[in-house]
CSV table of C-alpha atoms and ligand atoms in Angstrom, one decimal:
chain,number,residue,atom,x,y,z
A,351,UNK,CA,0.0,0.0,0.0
A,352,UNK,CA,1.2,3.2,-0.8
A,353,UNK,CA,2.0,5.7,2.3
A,354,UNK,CA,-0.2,8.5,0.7
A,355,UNK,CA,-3.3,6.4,0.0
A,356,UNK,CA,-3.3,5.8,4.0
A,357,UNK,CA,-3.9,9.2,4.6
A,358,UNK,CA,-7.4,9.1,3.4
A,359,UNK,CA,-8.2,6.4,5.8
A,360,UNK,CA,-6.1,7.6,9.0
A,361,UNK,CA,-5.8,10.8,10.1
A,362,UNK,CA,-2.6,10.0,11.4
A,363,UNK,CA,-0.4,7.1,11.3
A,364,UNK,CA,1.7,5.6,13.4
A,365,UNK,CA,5.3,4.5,12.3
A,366,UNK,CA,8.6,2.7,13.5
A,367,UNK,CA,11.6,3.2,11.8
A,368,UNK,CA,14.8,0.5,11.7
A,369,UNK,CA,18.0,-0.2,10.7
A,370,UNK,CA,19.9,-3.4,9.4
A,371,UNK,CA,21.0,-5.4,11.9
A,372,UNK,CA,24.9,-5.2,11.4
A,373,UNK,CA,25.7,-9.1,12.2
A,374,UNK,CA,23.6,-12.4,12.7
A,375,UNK,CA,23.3,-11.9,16.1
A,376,UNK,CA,22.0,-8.6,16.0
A,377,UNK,CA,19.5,-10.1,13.6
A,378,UNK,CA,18.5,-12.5,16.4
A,379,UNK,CA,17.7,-9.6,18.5
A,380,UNK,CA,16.2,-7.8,15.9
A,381,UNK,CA,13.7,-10.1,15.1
A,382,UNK,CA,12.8,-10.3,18.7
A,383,UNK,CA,12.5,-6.5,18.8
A,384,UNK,CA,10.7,-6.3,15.6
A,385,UNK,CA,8.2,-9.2,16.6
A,386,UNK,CA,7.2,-7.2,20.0
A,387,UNK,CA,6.8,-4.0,17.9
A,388,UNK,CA,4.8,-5.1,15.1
A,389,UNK,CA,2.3,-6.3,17.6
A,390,UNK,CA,1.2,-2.9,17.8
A,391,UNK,CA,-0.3,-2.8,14.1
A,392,UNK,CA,1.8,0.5,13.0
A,393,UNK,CA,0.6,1.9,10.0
A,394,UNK,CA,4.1,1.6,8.1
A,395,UNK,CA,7.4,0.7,9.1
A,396,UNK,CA,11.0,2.2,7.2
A,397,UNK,CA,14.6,1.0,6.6
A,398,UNK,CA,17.5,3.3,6.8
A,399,UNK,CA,19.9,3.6,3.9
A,400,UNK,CA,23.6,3.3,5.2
A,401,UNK,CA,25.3,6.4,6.1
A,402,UNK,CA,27.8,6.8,3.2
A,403,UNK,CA,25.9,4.9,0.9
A,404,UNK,CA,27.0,1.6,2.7
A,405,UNK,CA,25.0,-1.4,3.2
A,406,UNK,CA,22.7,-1.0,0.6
A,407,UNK,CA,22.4,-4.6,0.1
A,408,UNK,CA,21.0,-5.2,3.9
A,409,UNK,CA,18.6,-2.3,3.6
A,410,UNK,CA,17.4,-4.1,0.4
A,411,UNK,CA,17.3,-7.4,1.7
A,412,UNK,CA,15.1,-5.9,5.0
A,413,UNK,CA,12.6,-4.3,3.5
A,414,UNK,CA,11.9,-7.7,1.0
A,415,UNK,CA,11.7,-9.2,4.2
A,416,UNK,CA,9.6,-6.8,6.1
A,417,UNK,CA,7.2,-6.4,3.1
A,418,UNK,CA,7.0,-9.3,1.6
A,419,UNK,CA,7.9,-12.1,4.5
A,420,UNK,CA,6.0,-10.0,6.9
A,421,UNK,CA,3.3,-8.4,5.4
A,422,UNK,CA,4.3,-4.8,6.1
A,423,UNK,CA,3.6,-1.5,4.7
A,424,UNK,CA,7.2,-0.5,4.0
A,425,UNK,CA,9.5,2.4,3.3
A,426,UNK,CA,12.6,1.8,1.5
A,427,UNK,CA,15.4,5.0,2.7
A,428,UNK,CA,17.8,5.8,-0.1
A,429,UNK,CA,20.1,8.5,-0.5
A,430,UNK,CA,22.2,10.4,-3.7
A,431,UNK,CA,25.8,9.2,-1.9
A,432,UNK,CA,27.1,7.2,-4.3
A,433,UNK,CA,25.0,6.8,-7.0
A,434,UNK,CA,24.6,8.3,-10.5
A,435,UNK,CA,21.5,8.8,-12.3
A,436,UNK,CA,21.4,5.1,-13.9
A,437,UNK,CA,22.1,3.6,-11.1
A,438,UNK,CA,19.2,5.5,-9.0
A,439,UNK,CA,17.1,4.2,-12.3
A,440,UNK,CA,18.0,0.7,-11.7
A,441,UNK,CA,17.7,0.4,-8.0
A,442,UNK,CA,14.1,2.2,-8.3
A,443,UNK,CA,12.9,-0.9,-10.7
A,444,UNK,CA,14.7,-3.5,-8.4
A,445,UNK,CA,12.8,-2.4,-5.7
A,446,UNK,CA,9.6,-1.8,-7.7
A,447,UNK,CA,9.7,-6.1,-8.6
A,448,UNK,CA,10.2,-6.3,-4.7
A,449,UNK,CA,6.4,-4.7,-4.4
A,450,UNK,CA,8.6,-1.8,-2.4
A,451,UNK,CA,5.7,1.3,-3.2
A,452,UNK,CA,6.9,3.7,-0.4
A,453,UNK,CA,10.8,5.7,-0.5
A,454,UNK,CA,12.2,8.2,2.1
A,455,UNK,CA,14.4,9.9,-0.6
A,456,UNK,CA,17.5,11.9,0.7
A,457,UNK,CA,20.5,13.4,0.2
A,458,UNK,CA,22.6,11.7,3.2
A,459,UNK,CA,25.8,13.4,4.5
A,460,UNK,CA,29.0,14.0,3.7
A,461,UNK,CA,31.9,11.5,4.4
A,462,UNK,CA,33.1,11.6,8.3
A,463,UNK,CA,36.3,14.1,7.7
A,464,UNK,CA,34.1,16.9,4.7
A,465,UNK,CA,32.1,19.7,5.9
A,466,UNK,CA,30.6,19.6,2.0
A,467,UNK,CA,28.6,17.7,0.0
A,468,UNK,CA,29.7,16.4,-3.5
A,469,UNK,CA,27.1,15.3,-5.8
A,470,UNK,CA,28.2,11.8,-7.5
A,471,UNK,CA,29.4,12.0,-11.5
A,472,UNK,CA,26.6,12.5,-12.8
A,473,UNK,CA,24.5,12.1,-9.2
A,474,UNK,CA,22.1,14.8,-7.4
A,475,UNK,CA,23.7,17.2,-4.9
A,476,UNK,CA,20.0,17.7,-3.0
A,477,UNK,CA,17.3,16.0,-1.9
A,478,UNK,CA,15.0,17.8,-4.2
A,479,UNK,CA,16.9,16.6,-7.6
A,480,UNK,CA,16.3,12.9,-6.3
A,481,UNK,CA,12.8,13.2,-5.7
A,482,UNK,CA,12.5,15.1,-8.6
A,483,UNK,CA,14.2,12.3,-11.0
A,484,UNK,CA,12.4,9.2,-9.1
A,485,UNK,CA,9.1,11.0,-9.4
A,486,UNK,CA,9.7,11.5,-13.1
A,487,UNK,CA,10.3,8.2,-13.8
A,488,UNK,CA,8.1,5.6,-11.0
A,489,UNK,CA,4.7,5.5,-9.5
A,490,UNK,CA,6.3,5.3,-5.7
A,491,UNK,CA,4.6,7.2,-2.3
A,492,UNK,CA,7.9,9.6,-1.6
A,493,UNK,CA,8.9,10.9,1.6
A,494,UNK,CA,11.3,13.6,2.4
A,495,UNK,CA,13.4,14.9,5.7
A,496,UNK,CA,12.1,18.2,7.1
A,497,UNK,CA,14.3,19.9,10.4
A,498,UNK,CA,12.3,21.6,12.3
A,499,UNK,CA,15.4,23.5,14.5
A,500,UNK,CA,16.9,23.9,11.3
A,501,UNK,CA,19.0,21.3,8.8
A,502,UNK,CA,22.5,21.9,10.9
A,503,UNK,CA,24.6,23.1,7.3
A,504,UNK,CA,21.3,25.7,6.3
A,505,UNK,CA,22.5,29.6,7.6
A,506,UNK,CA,19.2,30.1,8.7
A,507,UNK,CA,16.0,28.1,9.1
A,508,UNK,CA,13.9,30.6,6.3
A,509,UNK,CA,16.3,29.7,3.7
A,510,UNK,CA,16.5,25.7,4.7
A,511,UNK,CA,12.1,26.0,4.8
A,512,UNK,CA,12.7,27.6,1.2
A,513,UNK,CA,14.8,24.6,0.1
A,514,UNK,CA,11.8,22.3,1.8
A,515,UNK,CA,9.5,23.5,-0.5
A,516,UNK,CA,11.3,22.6,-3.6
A,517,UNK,CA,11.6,19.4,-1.8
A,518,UNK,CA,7.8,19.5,-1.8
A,519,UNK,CA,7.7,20.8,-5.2
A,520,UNK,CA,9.4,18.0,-6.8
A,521,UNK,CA,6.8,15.7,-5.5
A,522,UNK,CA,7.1,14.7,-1.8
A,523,UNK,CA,3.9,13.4,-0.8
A,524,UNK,CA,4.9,13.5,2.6
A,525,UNK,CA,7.5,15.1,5.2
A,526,UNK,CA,8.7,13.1,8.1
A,527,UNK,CA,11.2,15.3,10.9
A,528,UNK,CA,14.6,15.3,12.4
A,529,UNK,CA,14.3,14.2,16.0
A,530,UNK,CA,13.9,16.9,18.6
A,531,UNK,CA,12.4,17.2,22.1
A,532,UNK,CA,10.9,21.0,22.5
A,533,UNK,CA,7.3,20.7,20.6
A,534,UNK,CA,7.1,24.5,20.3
A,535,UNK,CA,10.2,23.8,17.5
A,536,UNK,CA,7.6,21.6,15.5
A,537,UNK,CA,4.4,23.7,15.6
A,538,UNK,CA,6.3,26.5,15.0
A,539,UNK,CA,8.0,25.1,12.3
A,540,UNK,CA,4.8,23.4,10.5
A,541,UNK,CA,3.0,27.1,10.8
A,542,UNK,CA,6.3,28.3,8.9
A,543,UNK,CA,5.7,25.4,6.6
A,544,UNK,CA,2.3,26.4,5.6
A,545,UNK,CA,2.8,30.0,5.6
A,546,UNK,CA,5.2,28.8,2.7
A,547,UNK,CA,2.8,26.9,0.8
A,548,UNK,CA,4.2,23.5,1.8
A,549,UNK,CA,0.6,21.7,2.6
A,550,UNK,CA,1.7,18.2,2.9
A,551,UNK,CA,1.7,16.4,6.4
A,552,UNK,CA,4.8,16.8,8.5
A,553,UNK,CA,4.7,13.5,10.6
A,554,UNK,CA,7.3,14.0,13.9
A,555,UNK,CA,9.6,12.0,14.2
A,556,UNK,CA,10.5,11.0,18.2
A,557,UNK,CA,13.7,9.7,19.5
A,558,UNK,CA,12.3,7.1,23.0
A,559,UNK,CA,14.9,8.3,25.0
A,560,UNK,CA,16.4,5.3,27.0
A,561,UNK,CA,19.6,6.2,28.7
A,562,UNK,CA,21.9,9.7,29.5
A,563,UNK,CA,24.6,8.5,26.7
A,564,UNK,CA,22.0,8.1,24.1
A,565,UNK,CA,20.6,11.5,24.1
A,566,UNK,CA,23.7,13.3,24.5
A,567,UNK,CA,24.8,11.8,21.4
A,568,UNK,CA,21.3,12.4,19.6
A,569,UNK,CA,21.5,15.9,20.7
A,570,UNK,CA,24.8,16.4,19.4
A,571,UNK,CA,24.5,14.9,16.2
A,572,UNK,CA,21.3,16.4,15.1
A,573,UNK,CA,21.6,19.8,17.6
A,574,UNK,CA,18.3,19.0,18.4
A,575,UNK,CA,17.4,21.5,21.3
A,576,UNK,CA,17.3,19.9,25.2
A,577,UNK,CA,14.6,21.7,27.1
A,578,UNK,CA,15.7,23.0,30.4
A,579,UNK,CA,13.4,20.9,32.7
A,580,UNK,CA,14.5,17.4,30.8
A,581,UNK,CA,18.1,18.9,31.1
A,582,UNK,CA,18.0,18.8,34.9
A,583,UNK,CA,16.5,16.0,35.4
A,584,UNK,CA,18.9,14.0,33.0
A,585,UNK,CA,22.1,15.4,35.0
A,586,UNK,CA,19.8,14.5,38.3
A,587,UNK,CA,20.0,10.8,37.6
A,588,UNK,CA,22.6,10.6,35.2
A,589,UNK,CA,24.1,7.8,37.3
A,590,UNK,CA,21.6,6.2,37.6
A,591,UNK,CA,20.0,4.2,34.7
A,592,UNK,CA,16.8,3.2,36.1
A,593,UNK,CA,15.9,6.7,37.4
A,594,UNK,CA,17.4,7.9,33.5
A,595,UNK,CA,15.0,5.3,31.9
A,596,UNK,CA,11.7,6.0,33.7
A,597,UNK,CA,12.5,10.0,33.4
A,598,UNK,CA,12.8,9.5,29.9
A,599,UNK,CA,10.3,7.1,28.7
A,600,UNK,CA,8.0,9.8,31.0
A,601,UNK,CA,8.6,12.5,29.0
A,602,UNK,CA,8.4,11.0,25.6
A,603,UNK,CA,5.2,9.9,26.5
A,604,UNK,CA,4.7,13.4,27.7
A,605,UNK,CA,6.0,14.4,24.3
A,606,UNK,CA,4.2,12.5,22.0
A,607,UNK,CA,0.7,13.0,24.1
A,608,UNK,CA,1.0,16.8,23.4
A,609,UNK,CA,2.1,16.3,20.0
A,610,UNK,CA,-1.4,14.2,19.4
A,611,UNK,CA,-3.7,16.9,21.2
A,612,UNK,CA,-2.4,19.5,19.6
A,613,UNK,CA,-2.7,17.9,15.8
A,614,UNK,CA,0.1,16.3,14.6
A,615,UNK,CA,-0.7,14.1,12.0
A,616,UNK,CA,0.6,10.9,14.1
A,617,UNK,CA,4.2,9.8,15.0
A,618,UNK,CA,7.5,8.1,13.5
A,619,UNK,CA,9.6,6.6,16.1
A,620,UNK,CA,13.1,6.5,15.9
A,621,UNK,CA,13.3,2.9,17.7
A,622,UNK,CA,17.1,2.3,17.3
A,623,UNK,CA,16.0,-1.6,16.5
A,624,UNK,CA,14.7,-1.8,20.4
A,625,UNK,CA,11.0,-2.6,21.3
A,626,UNK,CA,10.7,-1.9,24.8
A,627,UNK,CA,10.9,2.0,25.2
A,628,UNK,CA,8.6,2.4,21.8
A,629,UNK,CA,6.2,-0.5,23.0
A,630,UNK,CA,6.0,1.5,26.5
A,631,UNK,CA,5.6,4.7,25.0
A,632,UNK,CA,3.4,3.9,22.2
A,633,UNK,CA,1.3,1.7,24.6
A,634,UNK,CA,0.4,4.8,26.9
A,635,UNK,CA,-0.9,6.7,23.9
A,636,UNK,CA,-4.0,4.2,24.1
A,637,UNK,CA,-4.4,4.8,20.2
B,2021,FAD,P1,18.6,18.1,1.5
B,2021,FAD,O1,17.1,18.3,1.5
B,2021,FAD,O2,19.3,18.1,0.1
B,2021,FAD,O3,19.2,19.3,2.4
B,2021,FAD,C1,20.5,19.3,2.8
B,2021,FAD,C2,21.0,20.7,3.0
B,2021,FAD,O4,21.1,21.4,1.7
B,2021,FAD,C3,20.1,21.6,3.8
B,2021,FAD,O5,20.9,22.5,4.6
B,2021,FAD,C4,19.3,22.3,2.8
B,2021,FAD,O6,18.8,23.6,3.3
B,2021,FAD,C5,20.3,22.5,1.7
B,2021,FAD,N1,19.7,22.6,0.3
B,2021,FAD,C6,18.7,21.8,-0.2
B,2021,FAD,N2,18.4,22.2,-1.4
B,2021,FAD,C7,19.3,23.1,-1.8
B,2021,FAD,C8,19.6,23.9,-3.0
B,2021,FAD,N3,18.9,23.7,-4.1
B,2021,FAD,N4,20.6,24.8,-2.9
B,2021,FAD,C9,21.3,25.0,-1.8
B,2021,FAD,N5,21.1,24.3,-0.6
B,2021,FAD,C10,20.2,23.4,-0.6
B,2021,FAD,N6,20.8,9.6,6.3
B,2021,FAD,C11,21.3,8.4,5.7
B,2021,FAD,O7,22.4,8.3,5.3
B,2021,FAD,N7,20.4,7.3,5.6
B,2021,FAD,C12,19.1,7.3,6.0
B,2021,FAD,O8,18.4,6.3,5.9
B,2021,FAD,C13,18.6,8.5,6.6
B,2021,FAD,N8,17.3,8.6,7.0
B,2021,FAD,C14,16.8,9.8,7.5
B,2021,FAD,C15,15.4,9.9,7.8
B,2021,FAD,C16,14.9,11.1,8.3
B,2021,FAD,C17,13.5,11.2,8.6
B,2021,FAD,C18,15.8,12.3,8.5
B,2021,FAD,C19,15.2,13.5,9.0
B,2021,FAD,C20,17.1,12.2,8.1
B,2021,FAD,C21,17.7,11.0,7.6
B,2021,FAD,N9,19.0,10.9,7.2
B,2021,FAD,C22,19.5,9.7,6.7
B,2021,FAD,C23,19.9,12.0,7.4
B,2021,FAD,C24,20.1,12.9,6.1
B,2021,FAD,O9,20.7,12.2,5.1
B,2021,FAD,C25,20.9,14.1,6.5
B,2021,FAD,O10,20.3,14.9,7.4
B,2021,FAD,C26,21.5,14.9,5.3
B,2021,FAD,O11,22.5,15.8,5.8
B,2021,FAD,C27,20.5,15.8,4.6
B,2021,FAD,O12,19.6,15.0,3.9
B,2021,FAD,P2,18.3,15.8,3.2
B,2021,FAD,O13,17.6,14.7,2.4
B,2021,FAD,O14,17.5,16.5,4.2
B,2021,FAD,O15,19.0,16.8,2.3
């Protein structure tokens, strides 16, 4: 099923996002994750794209097996890094004959060591170009990445909302967000959104956040914004991971609670391939 033709039967959806296990026995554990979350009937699930363009093979071989082994709506990620216009071609059909209808289509980042970007010979520099080209040329639901405190290489967040809309223009039928944790960021940022003609839904995307190490390192890779009052009561218990846990799982259900009331069109959860803290927190929604 495609991800846009759920929208005229949900109001919002309900999402988990994974990534290729790395080794068999992470497989083991994924599929024991996996099984506990797709308990929960989520409207689509989505497979990341190696960073660098790596492990494209896994991220192929996951969704096949999440569509077609397990019967799930699924998103295939894909990025521009290392890939020129026939080979974007190519992998579109391949996953096509897999019955894959649904891409989150990116640019991806840099190599670890460049602050810049460099479009493949003959490859797409932006997110935009990709959509643009895969639009052109397949029938697939497309996704695209929207920042709401600001893509972290945009000068300001008008002009990275400006390059959103050509995002939108090119043919996203969807946007799904960076991480954050201050909910003012997102409405803010979707009333920006609209202001600039950008009408699709932006679904939020939420980071469970299970231990002290794991949101400092979110945080710092996505500059996602700590709000004071979490803040304190992360350095409060910081020793202590129980404490760490509960506070977090608390205020992501906190989080995603407001997030609902006030309108967003559902949530994608960032589930780092673990069940329990997105079971717990999706359980409390009582969806
Ligand atoms: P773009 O939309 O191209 O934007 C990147 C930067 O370029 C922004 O600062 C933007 O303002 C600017 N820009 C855009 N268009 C133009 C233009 N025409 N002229 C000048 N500047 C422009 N990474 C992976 O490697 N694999 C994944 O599976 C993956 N999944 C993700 C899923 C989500 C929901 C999100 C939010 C991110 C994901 N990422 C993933 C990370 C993503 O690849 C990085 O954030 C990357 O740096 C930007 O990708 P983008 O598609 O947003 O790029």
């Amino acid at each position: 099923m495609k991800i846009r033709d759920l929208f005229g039967h949900s109001d919002k959806t309900f999402s988990f996002e994974f990534f290729p296990p790395r080794d068999e026995v992470s497989a083991v554990d994924f599929g024991i994750n996996v099984g506990q979350l797709i308990k929960l009937n989520p409207s689509f699930v989505s497979v990341t794209y190696g960073a660098g363009g790596s492990g494209q093979e896994k991220t192929f071989t996951l969704v096949d097996f999440l569509q077609n082994k397990i019967g799930l709506t699924t998103m295939a990620h894909y990025t521009c890094v290392g890939s020129n216009r026939e080979k974007i071609f190519n992998d579109m059909q391949y996953l096509q004959k897999l019955g894959i209808e649904n891409l989150m289509l990116l640019r991806g980042d840099p190599p670890a060591g460049s602050v810049s970007f460099q479009a493949p010979k003959d490859g797409f520099s932006h997110a935009s170009d990709l959509i643009r080209f895969v639009r052109d040329n397949y029938d697939y639901s497309i996704g695209g990445a929207a920042y709401p405190e600001k893509h972290p290489e945009a000068p300001t967040l008008e002009e990275d909302i400006g390059h959103l809309k050509e995002k939108y223009q090119s043919g996203s039928d969807f946007l799904i967000t960076q991480l954050f944790f201050n909910n003012e960021a997102y409405f803010s940022f979707v009333k920006l959104a609209r202001e600039r003609g950008i009408n699709c839904r932006i679904i939020p995307g939420i980071i469970p956040i299970t231990s002290y190490a794991q949101i400092n390192r979110f945080a710092n890779m996505t500059a996602a914004h700590i709000p004071h009052e979490l803040h304190e009561k992360l350095e409060e218990y910081k020793d202590n991971p129980d404490k760490i846990y509960q506070a977090g799982i608390d205020f992501s259900i906190g989080q995603c609670r407001d997030l609902l009331e006030k309108g967003a069109p559902g949530i994608h959860f960032y589930t780092l391939n673990k069940s329990r803290a997105a079971v717990e927190v999706f359980e409390s929604l009582n969806l």
